[in-house]
Coordinates of C-alpha atoms in Angstrom, one line a residue:
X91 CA 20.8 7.1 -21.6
X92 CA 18.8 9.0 -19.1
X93 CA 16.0 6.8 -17.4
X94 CA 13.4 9.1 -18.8
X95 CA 13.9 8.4 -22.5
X96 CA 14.1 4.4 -22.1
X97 CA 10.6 5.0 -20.4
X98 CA 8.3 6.8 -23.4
X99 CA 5.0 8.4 -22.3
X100 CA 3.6 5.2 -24.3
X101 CA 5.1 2.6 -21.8
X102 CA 4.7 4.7 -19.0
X103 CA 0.9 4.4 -19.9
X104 CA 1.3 0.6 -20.1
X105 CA 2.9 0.1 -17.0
X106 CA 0.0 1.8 -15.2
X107 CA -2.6 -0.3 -17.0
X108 CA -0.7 -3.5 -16.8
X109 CA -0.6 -2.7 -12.8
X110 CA -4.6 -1.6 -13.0
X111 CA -5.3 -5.2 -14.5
X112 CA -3.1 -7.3 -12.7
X113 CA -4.5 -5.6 -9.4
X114 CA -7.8 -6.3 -10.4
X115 CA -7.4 -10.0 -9.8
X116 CA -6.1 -10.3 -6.3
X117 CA -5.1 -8.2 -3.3
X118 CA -1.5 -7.4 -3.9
X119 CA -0.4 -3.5 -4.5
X120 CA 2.5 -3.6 -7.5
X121 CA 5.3 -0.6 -6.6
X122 CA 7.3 -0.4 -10.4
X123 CA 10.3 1.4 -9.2
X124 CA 13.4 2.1 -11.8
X125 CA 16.8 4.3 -11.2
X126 CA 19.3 4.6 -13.6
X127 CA 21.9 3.0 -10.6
X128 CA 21.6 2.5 -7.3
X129 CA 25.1 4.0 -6.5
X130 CA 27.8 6.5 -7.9
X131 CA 30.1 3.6 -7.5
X132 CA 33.7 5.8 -6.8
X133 CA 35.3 2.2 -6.2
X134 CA 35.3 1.5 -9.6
X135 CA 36.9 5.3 -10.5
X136 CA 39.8 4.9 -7.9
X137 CA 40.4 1.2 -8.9
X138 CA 40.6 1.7 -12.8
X139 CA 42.8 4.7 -11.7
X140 CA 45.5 2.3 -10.2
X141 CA 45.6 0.2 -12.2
X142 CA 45.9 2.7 -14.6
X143 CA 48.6 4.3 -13.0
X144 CA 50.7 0.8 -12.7
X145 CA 50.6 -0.3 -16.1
X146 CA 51.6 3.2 -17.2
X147 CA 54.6 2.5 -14.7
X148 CA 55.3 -0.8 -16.1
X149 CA 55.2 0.7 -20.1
X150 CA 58.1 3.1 -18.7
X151 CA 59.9 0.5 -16.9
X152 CA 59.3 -1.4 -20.9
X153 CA 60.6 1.4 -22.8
X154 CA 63.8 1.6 -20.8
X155 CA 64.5 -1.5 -20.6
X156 CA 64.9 -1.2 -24.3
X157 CA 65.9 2.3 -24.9
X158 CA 67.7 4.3 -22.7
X159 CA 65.6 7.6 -23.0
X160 CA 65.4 8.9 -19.1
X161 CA 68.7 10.8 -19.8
X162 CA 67.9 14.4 -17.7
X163 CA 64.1 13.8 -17.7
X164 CA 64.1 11.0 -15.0
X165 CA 61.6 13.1 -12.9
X166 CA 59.5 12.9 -16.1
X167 CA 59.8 9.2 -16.6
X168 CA 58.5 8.9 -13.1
X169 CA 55.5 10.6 -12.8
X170 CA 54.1 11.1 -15.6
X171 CA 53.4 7.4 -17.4
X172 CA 51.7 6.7 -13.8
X173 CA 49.5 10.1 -14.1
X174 CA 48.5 9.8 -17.5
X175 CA 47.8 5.5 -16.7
X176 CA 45.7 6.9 -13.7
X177 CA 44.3 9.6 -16.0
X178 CA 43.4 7.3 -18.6
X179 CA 42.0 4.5 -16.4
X180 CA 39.8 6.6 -14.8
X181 CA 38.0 7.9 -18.3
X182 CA 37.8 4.8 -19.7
X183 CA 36.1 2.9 -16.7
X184 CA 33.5 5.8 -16.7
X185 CA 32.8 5.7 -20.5
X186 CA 32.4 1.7 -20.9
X187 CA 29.5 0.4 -18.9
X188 CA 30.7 -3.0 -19.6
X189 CA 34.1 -2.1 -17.8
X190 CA 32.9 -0.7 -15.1
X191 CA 30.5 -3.5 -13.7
X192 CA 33.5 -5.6 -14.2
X193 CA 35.4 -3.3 -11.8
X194 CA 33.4 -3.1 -9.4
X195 CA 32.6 -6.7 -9.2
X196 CA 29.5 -8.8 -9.0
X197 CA 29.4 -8.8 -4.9
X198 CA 29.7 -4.7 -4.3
X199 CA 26.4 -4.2 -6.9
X200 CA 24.3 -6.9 -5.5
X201 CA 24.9 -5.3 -2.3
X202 CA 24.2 -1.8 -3.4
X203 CA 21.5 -2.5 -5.3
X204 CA 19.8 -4.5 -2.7
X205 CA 20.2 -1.4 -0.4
X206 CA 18.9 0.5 -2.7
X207 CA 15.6 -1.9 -3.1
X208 CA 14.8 -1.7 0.6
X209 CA 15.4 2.4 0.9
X210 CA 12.7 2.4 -2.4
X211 CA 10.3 -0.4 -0.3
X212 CA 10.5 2.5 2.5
X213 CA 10.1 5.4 0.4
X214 CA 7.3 4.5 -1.6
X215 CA 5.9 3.0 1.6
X216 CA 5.0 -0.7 0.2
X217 CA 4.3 -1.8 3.7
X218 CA 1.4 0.8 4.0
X219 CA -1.3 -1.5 3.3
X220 CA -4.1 -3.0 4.9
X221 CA -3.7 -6.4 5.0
X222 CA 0.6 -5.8 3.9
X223 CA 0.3 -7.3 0.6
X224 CA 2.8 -4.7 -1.0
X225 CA 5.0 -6.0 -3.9
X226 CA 8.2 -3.8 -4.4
X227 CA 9.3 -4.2 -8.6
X228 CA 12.7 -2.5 -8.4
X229 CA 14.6 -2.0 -11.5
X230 CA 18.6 -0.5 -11.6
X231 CA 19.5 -0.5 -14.9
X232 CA 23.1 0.2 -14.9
X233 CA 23.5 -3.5 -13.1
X234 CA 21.0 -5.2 -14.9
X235 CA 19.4 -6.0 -11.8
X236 CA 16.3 -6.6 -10.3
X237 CA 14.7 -7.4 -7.3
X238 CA 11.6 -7.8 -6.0
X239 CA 10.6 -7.6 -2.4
X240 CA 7.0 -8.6 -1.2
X241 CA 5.6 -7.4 2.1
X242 CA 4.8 -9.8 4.8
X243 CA 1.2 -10.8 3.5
X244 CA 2.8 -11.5 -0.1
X245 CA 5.8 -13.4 1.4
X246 CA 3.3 -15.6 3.5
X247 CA 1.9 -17.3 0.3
X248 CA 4.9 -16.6 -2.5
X249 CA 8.5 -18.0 -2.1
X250 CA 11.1 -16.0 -3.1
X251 CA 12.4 -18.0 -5.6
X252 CA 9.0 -18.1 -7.5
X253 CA 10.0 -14.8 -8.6
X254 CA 13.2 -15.8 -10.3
X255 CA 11.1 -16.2 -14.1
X256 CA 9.5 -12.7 -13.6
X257 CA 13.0 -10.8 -12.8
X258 CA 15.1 -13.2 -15.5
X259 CA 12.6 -11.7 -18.4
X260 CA 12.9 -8.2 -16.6
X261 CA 17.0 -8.7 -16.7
X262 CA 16.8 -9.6 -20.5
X263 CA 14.3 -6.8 -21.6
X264 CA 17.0 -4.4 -20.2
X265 CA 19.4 -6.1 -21.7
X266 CA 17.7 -5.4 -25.3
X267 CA 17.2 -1.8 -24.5
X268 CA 13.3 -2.6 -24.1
X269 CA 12.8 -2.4 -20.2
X270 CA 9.7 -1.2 -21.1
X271 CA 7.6 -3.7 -22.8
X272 CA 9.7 -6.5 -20.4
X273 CA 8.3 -4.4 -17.1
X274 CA 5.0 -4.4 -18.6
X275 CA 4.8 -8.1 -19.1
X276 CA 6.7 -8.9 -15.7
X277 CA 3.4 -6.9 -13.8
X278 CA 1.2 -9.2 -15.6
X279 CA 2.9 -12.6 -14.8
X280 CA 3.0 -10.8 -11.1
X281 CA -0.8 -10.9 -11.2
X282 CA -1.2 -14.8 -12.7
X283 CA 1.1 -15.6 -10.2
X284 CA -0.3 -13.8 -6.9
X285 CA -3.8 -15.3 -7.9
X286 CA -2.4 -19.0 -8.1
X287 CA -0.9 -18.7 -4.6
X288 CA -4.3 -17.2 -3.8
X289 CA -3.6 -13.8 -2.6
X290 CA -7.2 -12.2 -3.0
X291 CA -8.6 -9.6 -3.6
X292 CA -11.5 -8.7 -1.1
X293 CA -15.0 -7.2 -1.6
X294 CA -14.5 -3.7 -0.8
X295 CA -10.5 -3.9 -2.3
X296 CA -9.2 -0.1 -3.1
X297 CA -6.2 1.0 -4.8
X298 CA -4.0 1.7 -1.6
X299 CA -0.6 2.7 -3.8
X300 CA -0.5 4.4 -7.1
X301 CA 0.0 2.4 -10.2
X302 CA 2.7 4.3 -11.9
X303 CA 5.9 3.6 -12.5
X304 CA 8.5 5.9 -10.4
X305 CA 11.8 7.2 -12.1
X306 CA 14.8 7.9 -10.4
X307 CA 18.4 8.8 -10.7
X308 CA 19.1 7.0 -8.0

């Protein structure tokens, strides 16, 4: 499903107004970002294809073991069980979402998706403000991951394992489809949680970043 329709106009809304309230108690500038994956991931296509491709040579190597059916087609029996396993591989890792985290493996999309994170921190240029109390809120939901980067003013006064609640009730909201409501709710424990570690807001405080929530692709 394309980013756009797990986001309705409705939670779009709330997302800004969650930001608007939680940025009306301290100093700190909330950056929702989302993407529907933070890579195109070929290693999983080229990996399912191989193995693909061997188990359609070991089915052959099966069947004639048990039935002597190369006969003149021997060419045949060669290629073709490893071209339709590659074949098939391929269009099944791309089809089952499941599958294709699996693939790729745990270690490749933490690394990607981090990647990802800090190109959106630049992008949306979190570290613009005055006193660099930027908070990046970066959502890939292909992964299930999230990650959240702080800018140096944020990271003086919040560890990064204090954010660890916030991105596991993130994680499960896009888990049950519902990114929405979870990303709404994450924002506003962002808030509680940057006034406890007394992040404030100052007198003459503006809205240096927009509060929408940004949609990508990638």
């Amino acid at each position: 499903m394309k980013v756009e329709q797990l986001f309705s106009p409705a939670d779009r809304e709330a997302i800004a107004v969650a930001v608007r309230e939680a940025e009306g108690q301290t100093a700190g500038e909330i950056v929702p970002v989302v993407v529907e994956a933070s890579d195109e991931y070929e290693v999983a296509t080229w990996r399912a294809a191989a193995l693909g491709a061997l188990m359609g040579s070991l089915g052959a190597a099966v069947v004639y073991g048990l039935a002597d059916l190369w006969s003149t087609f021997i060419v045949g029996w060669i290629a073709l069980p490893a071209t339709l396993g590659a074949a098939a591989g391929a269009l099944v890792v791309n089809l089952w979402p499941a599958l294709r985290r699996a693939v790729i493996g745990r270690a490749i999309i933490e690394r990607r998706v981090m990647r990802r994170a800090r190109q959106a921190f630049l992008e949306e240029e979190v570290f613009s403000t005055r006193d660099r109390t930027g908070i990046l809120l970066f959502l890939s939901l292909f992964e299930h991951q999230v990650v959240v980067l702080g800018d140096t003013g944020i990271n003086a006064r919040v560890q990064q394992s204090e954010w660890q609640a916030i991105v596991d009730g993130i994680v499960a909201g896009m888990r049950r489809g519902t990114p929405g409501p979870a990303l709404v709710e994450a924002i506003r424990q962002c808030g509680g949680l940057l006034a406890r570690r007394g992040v404030e807001i100052r007198p003459d405080d503006t809205n240096e970043l927009a509060n929408e929530v940004r949609l990508h692709e990638r």
